[in-house]
CSV table of C-alpha atoms in Angstrom, one decimal:
chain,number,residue,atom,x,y,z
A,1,UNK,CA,0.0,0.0,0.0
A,2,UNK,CA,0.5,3.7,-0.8
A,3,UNK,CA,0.0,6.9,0.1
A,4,UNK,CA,-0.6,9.9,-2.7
A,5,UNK,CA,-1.1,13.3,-1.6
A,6,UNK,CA,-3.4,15.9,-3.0
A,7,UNK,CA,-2.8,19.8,-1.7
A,8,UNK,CA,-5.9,21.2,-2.9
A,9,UNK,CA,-9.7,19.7,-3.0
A,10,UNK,CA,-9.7,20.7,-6.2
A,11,UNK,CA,-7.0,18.0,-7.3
A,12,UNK,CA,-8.9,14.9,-5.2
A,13,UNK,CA,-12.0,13.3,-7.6
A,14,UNK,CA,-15.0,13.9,-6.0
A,15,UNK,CA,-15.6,10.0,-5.6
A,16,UNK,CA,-12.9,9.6,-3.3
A,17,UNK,CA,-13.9,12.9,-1.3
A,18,UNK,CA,-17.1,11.6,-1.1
A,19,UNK,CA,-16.7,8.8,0.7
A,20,UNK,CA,-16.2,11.0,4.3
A,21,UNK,CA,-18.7,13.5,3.2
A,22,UNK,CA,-21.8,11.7,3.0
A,23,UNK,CA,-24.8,13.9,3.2
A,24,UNK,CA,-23.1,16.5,5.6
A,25,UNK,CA,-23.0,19.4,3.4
A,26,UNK,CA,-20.2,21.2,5.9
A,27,UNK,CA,-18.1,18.3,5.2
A,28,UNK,CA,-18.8,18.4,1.1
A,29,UNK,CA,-16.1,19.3,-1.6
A,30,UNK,CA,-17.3,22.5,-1.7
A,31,UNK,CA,-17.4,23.7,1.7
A,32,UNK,CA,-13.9,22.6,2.0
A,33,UNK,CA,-12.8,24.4,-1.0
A,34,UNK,CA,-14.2,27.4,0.9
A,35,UNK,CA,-12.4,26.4,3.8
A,36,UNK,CA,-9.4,26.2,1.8
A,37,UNK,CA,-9.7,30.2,0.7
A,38,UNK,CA,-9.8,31.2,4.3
A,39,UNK,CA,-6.7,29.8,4.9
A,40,UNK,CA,-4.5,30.5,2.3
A,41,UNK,CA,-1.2,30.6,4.3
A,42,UNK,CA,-2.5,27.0,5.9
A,43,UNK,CA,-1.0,24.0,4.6
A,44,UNK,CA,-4.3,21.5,3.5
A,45,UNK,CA,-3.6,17.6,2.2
A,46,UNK,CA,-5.3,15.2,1.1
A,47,UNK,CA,-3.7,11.8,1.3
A,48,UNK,CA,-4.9,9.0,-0.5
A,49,UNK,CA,-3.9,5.5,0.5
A,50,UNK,CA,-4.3,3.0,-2.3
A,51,UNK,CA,-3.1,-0.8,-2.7
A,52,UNK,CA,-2.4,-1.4,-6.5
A,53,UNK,CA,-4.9,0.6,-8.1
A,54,UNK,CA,-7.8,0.5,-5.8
A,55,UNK,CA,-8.3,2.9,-3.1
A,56,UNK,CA,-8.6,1.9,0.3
A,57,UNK,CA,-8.2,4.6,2.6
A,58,UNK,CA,-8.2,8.9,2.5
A,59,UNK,CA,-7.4,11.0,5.1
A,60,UNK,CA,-7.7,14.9,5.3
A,61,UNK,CA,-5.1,16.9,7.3
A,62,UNK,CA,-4.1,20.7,7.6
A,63,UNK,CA,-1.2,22.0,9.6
A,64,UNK,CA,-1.8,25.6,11.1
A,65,UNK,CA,-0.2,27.9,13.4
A,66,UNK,CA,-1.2,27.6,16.8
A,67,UNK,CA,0.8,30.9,18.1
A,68,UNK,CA,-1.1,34.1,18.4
A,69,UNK,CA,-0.6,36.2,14.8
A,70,UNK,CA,2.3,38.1,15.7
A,71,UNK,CA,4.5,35.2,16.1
A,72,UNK,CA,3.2,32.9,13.4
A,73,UNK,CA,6.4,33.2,11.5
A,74,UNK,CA,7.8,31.1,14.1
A,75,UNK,CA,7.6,27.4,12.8
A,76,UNK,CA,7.5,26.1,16.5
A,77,UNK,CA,3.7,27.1,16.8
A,78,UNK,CA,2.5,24.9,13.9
A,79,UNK,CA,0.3,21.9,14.6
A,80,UNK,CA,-0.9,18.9,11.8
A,81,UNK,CA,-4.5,18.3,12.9
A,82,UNK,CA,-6.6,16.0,10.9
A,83,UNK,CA,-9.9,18.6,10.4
A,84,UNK,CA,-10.6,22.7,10.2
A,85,UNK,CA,-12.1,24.8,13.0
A,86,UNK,CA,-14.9,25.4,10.2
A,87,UNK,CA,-15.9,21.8,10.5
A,88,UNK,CA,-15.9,18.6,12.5
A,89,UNK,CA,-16.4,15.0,12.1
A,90,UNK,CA,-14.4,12.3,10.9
A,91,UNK,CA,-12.1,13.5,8.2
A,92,UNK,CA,-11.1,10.1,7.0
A,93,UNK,CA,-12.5,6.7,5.6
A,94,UNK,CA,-10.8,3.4,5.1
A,95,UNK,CA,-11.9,0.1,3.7
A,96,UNK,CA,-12.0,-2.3,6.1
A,97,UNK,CA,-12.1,-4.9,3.9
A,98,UNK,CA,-8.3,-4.5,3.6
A,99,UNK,CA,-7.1,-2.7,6.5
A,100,UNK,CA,-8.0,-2.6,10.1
A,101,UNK,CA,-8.3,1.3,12.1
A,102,UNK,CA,-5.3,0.5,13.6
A,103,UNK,CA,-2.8,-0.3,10.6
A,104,UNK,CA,-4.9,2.6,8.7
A,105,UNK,CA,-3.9,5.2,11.6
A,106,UNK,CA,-0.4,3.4,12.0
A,107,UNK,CA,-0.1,3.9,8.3
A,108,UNK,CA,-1.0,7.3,8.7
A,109,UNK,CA,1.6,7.7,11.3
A,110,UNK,CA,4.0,6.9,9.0
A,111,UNK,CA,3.2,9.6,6.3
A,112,UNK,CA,3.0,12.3,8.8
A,113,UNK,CA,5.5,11.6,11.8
A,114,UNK,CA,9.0,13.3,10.5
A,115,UNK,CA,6.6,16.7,9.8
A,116,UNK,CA,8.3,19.7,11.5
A,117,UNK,CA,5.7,20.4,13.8
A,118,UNK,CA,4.8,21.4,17.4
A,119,UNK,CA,2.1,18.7,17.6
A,120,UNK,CA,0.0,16.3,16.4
A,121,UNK,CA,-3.8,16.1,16.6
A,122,UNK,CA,-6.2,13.5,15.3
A,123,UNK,CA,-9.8,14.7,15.5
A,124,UNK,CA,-13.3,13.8,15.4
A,125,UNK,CA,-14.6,10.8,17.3
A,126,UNK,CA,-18.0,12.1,17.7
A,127,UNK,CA,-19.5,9.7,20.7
A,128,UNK,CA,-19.9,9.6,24.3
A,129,UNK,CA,-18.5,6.1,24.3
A,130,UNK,CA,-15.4,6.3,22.8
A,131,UNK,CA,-13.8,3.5,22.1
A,132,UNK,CA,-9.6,4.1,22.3
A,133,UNK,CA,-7.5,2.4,19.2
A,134,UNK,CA,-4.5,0.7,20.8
A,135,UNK,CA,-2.3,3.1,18.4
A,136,UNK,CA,-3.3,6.0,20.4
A,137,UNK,CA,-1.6,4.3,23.8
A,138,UNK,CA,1.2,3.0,21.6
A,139,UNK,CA,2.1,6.5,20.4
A,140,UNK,CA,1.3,8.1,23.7
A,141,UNK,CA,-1.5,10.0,22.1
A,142,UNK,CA,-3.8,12.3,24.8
A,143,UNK,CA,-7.2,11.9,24.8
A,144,UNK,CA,-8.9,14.8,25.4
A,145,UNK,CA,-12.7,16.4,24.8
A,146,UNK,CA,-12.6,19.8,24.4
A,147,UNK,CA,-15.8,20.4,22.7
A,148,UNK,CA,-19.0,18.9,22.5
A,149,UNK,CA,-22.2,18.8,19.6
A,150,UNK,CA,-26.0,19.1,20.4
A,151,UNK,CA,-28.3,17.2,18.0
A,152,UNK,CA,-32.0,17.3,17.7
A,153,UNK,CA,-33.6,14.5,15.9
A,154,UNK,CA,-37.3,14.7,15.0
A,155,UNK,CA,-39.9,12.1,15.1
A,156,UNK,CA,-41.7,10.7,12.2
A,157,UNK,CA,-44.9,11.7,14.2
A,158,UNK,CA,-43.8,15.5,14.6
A,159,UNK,CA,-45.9,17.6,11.8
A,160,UNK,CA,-45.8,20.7,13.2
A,161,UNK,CA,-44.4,23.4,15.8
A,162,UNK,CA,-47.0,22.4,18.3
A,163,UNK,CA,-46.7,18.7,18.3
A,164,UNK,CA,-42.3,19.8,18.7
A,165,UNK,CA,-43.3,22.1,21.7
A,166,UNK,CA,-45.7,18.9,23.4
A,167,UNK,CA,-42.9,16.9,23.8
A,168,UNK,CA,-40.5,19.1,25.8
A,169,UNK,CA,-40.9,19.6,29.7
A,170,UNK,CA,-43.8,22.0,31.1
A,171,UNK,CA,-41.9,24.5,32.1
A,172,UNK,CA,-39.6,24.8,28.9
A,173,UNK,CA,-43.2,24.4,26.5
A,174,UNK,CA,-44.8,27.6,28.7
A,175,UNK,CA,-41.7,29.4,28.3
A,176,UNK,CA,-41.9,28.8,24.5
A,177,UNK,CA,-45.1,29.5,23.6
A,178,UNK,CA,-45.2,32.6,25.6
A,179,UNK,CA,-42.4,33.7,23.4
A,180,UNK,CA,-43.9,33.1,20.3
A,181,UNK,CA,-47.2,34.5,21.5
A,182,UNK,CA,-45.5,37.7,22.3
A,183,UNK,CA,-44.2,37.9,19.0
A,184,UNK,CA,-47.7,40.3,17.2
A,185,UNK,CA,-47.0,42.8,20.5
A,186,UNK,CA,-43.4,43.2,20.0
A,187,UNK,CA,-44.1,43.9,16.1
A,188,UNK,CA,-41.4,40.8,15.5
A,189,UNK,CA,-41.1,38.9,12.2
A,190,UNK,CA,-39.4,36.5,10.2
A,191,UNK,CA,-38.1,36.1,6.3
A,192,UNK,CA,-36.2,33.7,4.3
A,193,UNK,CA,-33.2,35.4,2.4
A,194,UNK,CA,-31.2,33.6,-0.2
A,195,UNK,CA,-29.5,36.9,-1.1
A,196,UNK,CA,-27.0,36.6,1.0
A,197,UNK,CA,-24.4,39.1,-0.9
A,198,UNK,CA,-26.9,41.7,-0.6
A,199,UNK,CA,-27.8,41.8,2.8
A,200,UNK,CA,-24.1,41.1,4.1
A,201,UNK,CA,-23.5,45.1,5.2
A,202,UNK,CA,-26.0,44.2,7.7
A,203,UNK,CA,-26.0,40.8,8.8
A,204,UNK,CA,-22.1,40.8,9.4
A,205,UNK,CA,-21.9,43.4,12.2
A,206,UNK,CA,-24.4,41.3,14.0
A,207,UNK,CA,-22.6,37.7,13.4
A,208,UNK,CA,-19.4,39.6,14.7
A,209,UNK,CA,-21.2,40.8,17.9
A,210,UNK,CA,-21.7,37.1,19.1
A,211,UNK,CA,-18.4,36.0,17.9
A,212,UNK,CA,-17.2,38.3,20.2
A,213,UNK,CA,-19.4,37.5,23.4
A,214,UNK,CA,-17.9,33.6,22.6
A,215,UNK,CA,-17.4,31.8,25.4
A,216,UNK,CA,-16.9,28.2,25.0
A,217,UNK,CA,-15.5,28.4,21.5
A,218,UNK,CA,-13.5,31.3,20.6
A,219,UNK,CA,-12.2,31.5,17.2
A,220,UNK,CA,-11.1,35.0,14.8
A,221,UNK,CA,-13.9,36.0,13.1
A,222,UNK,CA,-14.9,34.1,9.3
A,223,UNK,CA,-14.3,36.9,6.9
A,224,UNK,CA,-17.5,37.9,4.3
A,225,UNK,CA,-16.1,35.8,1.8
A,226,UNK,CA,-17.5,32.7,3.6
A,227,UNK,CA,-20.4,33.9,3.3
A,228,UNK,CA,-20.3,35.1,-0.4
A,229,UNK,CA,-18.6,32.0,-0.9
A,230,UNK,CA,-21.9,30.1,0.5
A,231,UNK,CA,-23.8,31.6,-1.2
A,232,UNK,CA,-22.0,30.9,-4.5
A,233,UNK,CA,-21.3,27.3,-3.9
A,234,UNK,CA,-24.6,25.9,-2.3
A,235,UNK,CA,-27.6,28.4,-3.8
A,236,UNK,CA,-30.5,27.7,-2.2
A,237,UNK,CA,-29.5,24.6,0.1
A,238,UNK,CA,-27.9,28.0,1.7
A,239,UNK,CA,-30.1,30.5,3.3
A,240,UNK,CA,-30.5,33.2,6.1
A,241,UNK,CA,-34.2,33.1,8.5
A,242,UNK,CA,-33.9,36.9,9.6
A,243,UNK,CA,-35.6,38.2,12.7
A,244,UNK,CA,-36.5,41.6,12.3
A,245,UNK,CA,-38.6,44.0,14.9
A,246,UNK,CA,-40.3,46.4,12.2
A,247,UNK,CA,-38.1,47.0,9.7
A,248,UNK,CA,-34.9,46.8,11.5
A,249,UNK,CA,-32.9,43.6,11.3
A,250,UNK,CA,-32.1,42.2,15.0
A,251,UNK,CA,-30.8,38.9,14.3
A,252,UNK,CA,-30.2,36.0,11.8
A,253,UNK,CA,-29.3,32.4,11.4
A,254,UNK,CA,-27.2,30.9,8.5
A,255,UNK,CA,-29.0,27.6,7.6
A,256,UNK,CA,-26.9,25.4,5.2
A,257,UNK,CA,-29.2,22.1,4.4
A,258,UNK,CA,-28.4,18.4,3.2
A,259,UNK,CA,-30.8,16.0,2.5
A,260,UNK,CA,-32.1,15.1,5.6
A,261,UNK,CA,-29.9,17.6,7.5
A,262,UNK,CA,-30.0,21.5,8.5
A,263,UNK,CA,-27.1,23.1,9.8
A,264,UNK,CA,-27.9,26.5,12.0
A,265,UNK,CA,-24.0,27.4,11.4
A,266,UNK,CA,-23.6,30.8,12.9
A,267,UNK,CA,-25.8,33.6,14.0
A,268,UNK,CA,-26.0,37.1,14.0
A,269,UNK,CA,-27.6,39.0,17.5
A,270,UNK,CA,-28.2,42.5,18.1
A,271,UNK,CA,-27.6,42.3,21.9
A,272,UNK,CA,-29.7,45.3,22.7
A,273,UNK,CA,-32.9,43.7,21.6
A,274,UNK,CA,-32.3,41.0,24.4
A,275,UNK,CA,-35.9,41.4,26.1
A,276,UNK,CA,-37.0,39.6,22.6
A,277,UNK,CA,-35.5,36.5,23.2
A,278,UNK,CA,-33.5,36.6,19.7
A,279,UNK,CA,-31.7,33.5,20.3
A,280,UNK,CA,-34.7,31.4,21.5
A,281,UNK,CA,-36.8,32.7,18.5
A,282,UNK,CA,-34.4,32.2,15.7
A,283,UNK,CA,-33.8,28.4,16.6
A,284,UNK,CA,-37.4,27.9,17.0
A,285,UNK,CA,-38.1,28.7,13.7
A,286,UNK,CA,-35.0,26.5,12.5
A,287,UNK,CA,-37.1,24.0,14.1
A,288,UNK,CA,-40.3,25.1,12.4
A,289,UNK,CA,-38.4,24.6,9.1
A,290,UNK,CA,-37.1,21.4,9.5
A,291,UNK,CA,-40.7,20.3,10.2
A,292,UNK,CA,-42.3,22.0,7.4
A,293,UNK,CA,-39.4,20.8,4.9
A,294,UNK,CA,-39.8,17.0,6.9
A,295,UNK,CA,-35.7,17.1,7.5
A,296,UNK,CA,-35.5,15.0,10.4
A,297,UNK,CA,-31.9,15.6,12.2
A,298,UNK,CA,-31.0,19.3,13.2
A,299,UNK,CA,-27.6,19.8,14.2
A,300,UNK,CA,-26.8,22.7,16.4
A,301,UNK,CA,-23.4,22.7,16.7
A,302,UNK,CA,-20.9,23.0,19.5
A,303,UNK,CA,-22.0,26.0,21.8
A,304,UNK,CA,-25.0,26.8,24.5
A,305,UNK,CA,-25.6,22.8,25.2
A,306,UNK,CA,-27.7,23.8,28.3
A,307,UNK,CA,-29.9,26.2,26.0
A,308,UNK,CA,-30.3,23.6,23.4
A,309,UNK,CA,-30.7,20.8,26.1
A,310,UNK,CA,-34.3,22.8,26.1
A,311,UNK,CA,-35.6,21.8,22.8
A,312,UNK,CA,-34.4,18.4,23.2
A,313,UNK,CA,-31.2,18.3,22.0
A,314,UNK,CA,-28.7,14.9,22.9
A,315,UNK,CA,-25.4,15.9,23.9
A,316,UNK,CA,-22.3,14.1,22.1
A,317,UNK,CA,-18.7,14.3,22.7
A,318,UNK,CA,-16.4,15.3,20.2
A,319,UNK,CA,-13.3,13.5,21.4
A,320,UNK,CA,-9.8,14.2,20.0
A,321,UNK,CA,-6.5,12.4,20.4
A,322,UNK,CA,-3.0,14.8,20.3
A,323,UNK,CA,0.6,15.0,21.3
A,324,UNK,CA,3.7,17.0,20.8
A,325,UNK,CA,6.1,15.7,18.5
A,326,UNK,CA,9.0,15.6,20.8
A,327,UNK,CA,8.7,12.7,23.5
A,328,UNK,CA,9.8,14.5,26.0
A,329,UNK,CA,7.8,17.9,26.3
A,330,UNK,CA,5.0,15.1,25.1
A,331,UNK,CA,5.8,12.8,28.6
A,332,UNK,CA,5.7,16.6,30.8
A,333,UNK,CA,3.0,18.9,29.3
A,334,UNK,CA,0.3,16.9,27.7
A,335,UNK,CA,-2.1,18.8,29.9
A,336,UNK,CA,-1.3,22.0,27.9
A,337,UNK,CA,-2.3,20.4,24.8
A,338,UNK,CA,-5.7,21.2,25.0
A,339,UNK,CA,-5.0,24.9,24.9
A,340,UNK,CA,-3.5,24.5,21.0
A,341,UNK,CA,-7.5,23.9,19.9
């Protein structure tokens, strides 16, 4: 067996890429490709891992600089880390009709080890019961769970807002539909936009007032080209719901939908509007969507669990596995490595 790299999403066929996508759209060819614009001083790869002609494994990595942007010419900073902080879930597949997880990571190993990097970091595992690979305690790997995902799946039985609302506890259900009933007093509505380019002067200020009020999962700010770039790549399977108190715009969510799939991926909050619940409201009517479009999983992402926890939402771990290169910082600061994500 063999390993063939790829720098570019571009350069993989789609058939091979497709095989870790699935139907998550933020894990499609063309969301990584505009992942890949974000970053254009990141290092993304591709590696294929074939035995003859048939292909039996791929594996996405980048390698980033952890250090803060006035050292990142420094090479010590940079980390390999299999996944983007624009996405999660696994970034690999292998067919285990010729190779076990453990050779294919082993094998991995192998491609990536002599990289001149601070660390090493293989992400997602996305379970509550993780089950550890022998490699990881071979290599002295860390296991750590820095983030977690909340997930609401709907029943076939749920047809509409109300029948969503009657399954949730008393006092969340109350506190919902007084909400929404309060919505014709406050002079509150809602609207689809698929024009994303043309309402981006507005919606960014407010996606850049929660980014940052982030708490659990700070990041830099996405630039508007993401969302350009959206737009341009996903048409309407990429769309805004936009909260609005008369005619002034207090909040939005950026939907992007698969199959049987919506993704709430960021939102946008004008924080003096508070007393209108803008949060609460918008992800109710991501719910209302979902219904009315019969998409059965919601996923709403990594932040706010006990919010979320609410409307239903399960709870999984999003466990990762990382060291530092050298054996030695690895054996006396693995604690730190969680820090680097």
């Amino acid at each position: 067996m063999n390993w063939i790299e790829y720098h570019s999403i571009k350069e993989l066929p789609e058939t091979i890429w497709a095989k870790i996508a699935g139907d998550n759209p933020c894990l499609s060819a063309d969301f990584m490709e505009i992942v890949e614009n974000l970053h254009p001083k990141d290092s993304y790869n591709y590696a294929v891992l074939y035995d003859n002609k048939e292909v039996v494994g791929v594996i996405f990595y980048s390698i980033f600089n952890a250090l803060s942007s006035t050292l990142m010419k420094l090479s010590i900073g940079r980390v390999l880390m299999t996944g983007t902080f624009e996405t999660y879930g696994k970034h690999w597949w292998y067919n285990t009709s010729y190779i076990s997880e453990c050779d294919f990571f082993e094998m991995f190993w192998q491609l990536i080890r002599k990289q001149n990097v601070l660390a090493f970091v293989i992400r997602d595992f996305v379970c509550n019961e993780c089950q550890i690979n022998k490699f990881f305690g071979l290599h002295s790997f860390e296991h750590i769970i820095p983030y977690s995902v909340s997930w609401i799946k709907l029943n076939d039985s749920c047809m509409n807002l109300d029948d969503f609302l009657c399954e949730m506890s008393k006092k969340h259900r109350n506190m919902y539909k007084k909400i929404i009933k309060s919505r014709n007093d406050q002079n509150i509505s809602f609207r689809k936009e698929y024009d994303i380019r043309k309402n981006l002067h507005k919606l960014y200020p407010l996606y850049i007032n929660v980014n940052k009020r982030a708490k659990e999962f700070k990041s830099p700010p996405i630039p508007s080209s993401f969302f350009t770039g959206l737009e341009r790549k996903f048409g309407h399977n990429c769309f805004c719901i936009i909260m609005s108190v008369g005619n002034k715009d207090i909040g939005f969510v950026l939907i992007i939908q698969g199959t049987d799939i919506i993704i709430p991926f960021l939102m946008g909050i004008d924080y003096k509007y508070r007393e209108l619940h803008v949060w609460h409201n918008l992800t109710i009517e991501c719910v209302r969507y979902a219904i009315e479009t019969r998409v059965t999983n919601i996923d709403l992402g990594l932040t706010n669990f006990e919010l979320k926890k609410r409307l239903g939402a399960k709870k999984i771990n999003i466990n990762m596995f990382a060291r530092f290169k050298n054996n030695v910082v690895n054996k006396f600061c693995k604690s730190f490595l969680s820090k680097l994500l």
